[in-house]
Short mmCIF file of C-alpha atoms in Angstrom, two decimals:
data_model
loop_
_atom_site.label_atom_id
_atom_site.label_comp_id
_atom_site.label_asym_id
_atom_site.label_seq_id
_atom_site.Cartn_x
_atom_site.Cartn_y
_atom_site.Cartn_z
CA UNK A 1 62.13 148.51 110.82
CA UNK A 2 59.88 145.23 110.00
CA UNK A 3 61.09 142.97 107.49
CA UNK A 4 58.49 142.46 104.49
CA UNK A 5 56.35 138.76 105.36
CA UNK A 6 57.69 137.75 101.73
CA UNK A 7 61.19 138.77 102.42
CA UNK A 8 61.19 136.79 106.17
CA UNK A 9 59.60 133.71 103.96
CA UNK A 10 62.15 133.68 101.69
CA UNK A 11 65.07 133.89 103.82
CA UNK A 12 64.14 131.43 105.45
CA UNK A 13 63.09 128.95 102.47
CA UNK A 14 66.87 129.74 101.19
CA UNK A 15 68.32 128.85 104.50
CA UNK A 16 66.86 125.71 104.92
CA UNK A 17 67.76 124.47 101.45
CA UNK A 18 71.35 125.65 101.66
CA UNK A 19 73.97 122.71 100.58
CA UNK A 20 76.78 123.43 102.97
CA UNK A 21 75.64 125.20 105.71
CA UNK A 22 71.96 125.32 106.39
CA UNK A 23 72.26 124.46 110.32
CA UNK A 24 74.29 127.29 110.58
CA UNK A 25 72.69 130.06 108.86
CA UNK A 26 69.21 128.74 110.67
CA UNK A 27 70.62 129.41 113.98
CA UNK A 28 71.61 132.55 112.48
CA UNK A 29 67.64 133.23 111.74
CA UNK A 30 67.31 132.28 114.99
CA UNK A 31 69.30 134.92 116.93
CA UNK A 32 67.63 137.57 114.41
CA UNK A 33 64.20 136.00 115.43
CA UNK A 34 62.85 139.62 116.21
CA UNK A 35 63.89 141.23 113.24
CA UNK A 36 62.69 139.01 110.76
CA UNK A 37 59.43 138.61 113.27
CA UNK A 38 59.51 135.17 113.34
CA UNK A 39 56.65 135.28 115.73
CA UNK A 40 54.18 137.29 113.34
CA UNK A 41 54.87 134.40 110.47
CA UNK A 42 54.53 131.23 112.30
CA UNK A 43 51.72 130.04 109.68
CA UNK A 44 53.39 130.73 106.75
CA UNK A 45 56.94 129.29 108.22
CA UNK A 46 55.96 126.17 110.51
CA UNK A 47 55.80 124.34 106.74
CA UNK A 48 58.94 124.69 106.16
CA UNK A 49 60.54 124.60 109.39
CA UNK A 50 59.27 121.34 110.28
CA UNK A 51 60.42 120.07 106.91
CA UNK A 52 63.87 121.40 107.59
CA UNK A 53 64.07 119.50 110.73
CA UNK A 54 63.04 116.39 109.91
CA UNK A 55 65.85 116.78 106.71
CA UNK A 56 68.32 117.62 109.81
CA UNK A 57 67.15 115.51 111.89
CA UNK A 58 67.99 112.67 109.85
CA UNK A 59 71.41 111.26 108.70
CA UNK A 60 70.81 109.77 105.40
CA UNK A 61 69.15 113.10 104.42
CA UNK A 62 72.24 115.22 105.06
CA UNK A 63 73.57 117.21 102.20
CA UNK A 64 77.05 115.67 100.65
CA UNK A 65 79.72 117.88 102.03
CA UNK A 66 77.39 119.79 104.78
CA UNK A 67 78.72 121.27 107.99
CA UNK A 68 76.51 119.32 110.45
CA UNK A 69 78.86 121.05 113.41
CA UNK A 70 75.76 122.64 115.54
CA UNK A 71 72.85 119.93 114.42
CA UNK A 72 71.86 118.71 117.75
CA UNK A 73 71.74 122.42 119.49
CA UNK A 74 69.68 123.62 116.64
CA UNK A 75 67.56 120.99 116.89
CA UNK A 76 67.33 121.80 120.89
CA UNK A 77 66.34 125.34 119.85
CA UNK A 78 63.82 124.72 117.27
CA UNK A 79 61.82 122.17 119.73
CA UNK A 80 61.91 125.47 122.48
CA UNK A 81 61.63 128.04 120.11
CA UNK A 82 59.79 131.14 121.79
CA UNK A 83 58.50 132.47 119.17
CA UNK A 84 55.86 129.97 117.87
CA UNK A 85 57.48 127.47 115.74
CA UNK A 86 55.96 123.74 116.49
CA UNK A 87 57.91 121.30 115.21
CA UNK A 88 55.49 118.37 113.79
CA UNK A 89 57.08 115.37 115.28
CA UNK A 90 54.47 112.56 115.64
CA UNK A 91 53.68 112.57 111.41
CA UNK A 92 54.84 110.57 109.00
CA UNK A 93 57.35 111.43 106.44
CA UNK A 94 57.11 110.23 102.42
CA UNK A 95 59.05 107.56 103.93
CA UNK A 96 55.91 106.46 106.26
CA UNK A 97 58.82 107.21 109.43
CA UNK A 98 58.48 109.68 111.96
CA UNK A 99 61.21 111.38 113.39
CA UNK A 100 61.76 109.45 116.13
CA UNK A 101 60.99 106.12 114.49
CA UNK A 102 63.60 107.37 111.51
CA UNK A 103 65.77 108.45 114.07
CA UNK A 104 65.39 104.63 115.78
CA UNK A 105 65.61 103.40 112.18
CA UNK A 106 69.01 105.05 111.24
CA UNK A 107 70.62 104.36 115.07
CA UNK A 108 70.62 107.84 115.82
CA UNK A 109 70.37 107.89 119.90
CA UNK A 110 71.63 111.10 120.62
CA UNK A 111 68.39 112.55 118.77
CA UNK A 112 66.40 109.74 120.77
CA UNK A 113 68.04 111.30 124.06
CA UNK A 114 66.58 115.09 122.31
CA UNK A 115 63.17 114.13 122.13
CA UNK A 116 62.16 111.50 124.10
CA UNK A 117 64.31 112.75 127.41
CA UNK A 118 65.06 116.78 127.19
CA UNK A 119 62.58 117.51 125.40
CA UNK A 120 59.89 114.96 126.22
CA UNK A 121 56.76 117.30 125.44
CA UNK A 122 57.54 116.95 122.13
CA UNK A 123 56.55 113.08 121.40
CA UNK A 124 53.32 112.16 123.03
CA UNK A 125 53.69 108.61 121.83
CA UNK A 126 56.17 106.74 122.03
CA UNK A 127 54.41 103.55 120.58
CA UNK A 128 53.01 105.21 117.78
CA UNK A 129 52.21 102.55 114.68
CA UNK A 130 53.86 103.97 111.18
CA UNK A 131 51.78 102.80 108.43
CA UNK A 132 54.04 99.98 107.87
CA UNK A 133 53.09 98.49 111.02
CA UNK A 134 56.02 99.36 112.70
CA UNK A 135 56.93 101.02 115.99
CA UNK A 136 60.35 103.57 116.66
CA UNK A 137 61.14 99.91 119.36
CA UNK A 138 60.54 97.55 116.06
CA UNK A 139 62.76 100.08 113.19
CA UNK A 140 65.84 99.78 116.35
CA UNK A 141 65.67 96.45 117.04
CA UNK A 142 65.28 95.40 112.90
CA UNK A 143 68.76 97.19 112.69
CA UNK A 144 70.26 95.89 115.58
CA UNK A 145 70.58 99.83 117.11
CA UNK A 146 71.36 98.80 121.16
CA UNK A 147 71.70 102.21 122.21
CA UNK A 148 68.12 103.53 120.58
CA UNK A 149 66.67 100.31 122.28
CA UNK A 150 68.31 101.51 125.69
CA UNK A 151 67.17 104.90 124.83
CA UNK A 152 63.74 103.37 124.36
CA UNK A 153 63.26 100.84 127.09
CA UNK A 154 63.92 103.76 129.60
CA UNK A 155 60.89 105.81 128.52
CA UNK A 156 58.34 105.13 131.07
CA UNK A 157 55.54 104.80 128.64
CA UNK A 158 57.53 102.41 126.14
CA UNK A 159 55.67 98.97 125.31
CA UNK A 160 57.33 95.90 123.54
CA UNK A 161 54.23 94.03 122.58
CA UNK A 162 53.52 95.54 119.47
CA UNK A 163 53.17 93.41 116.55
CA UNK A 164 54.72 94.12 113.20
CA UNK A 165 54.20 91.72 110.51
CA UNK A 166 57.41 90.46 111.28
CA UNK A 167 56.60 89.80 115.01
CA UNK A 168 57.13 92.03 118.67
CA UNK A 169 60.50 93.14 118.81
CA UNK A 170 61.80 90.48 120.95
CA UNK A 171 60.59 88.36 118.44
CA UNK A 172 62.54 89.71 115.64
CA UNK A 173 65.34 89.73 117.78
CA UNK A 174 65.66 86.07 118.59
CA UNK A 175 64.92 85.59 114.48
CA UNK A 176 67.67 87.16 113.99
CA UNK A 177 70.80 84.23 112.90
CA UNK A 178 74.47 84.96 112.64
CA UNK A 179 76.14 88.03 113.19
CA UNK A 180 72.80 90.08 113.32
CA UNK A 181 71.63 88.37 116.47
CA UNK A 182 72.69 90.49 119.23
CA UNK A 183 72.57 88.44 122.89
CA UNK A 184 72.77 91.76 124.87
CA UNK A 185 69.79 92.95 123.01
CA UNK A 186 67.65 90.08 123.80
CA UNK A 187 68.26 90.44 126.86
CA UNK A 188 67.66 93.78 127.26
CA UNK A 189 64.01 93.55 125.61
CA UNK A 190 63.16 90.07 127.99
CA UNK A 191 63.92 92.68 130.79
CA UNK A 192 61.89 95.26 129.58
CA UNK A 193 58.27 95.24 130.87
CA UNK A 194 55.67 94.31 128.12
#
């Protein structure tokens, strides 16, 4: 028998917010996908889905003491979810950062590799400007993340001439002095086309 709309929308509100082990019981929703007719309550649960994985997405918005065993595969599954999910990646958080310019900002290349390579439908630009005038290229290079900037410079439609206030990313990497300059990541974005 069909699960009441309200009852599907609630679940899954209460799953996402769950301290310790909201990955896991959203994979659970998953598998159970039919039953709770996922498909039939897209509208109503695309909100909060896409709010759920930019919160998992992200490593400074974990939960203290969650179980973050499963993240990436649930993250796979969301992004090919049959049943009419669509995961908002391109727009800005309250933080002004999409996902893949937070996930650039907080050195998080394995979610990099999930969107921009096996899953590369989902971000149709890589050289998006945030608000602040920043690029996902600029937020890795400004903290010195040399595998995002690897992960970057091999997407065939990555640029490095934007300008932030603060210059093109090769720009703020060669202002960088002391222990924060990085050689190998200089020379990685001189490399890079422009």
């Amino acid at each position: 028998s069909a699960m009441p709309a309200s009852h599907a929308i609630d679940i899954t509100r209460a799953f996402a917010r769950h301290t310790l082990s909201r990955i896991q019981l959203m994979h659970l929703l998953l598998k159970n996908a039919k039953v709770i007719q996922l498909s039939n309550r897209t509208k109503q649960l695309n909100p909060i889905i896409s709010e759920f994985f930019a919160n998992v997405a992200s490593n400074k918005r974990a939960m203290t003491h969650e179980n973050r065993v499963g993240r990436m595969a649930l993250l796979g599954a969301l992004l090919t979810s049959p049943h009419g999910l669509r995961i908002e990646c391109e727009s800005e958080g309250p933080d002004n950062q999409t996902i893949v310019s937070r996930a650039a900002q907080e050195g998080d290349a394995e979610l990099l590799e999930l969107l921009l390579v096996k899953h590369s439908s989902s971000v149709t630009d890589v050289n998006r400007l945030q608000t602040d005038n920043t690029t996902a290229l600029i937020q890795a290079v400004m903290g010195s993340h040399r595998t995002c900037v690897e992960v970057l410079l091999r997407h065939p439609k990555i640029s490095t001439g934007f300008r932030s206030p603060r210059g093109t990313a090769l720009q703020i990497a060669e202002a960088a002095k002391g222990a924060g300059r990085d050689e190998l990541l200089i020379a990685m974005l001189r490399g890079a086309p422009p």
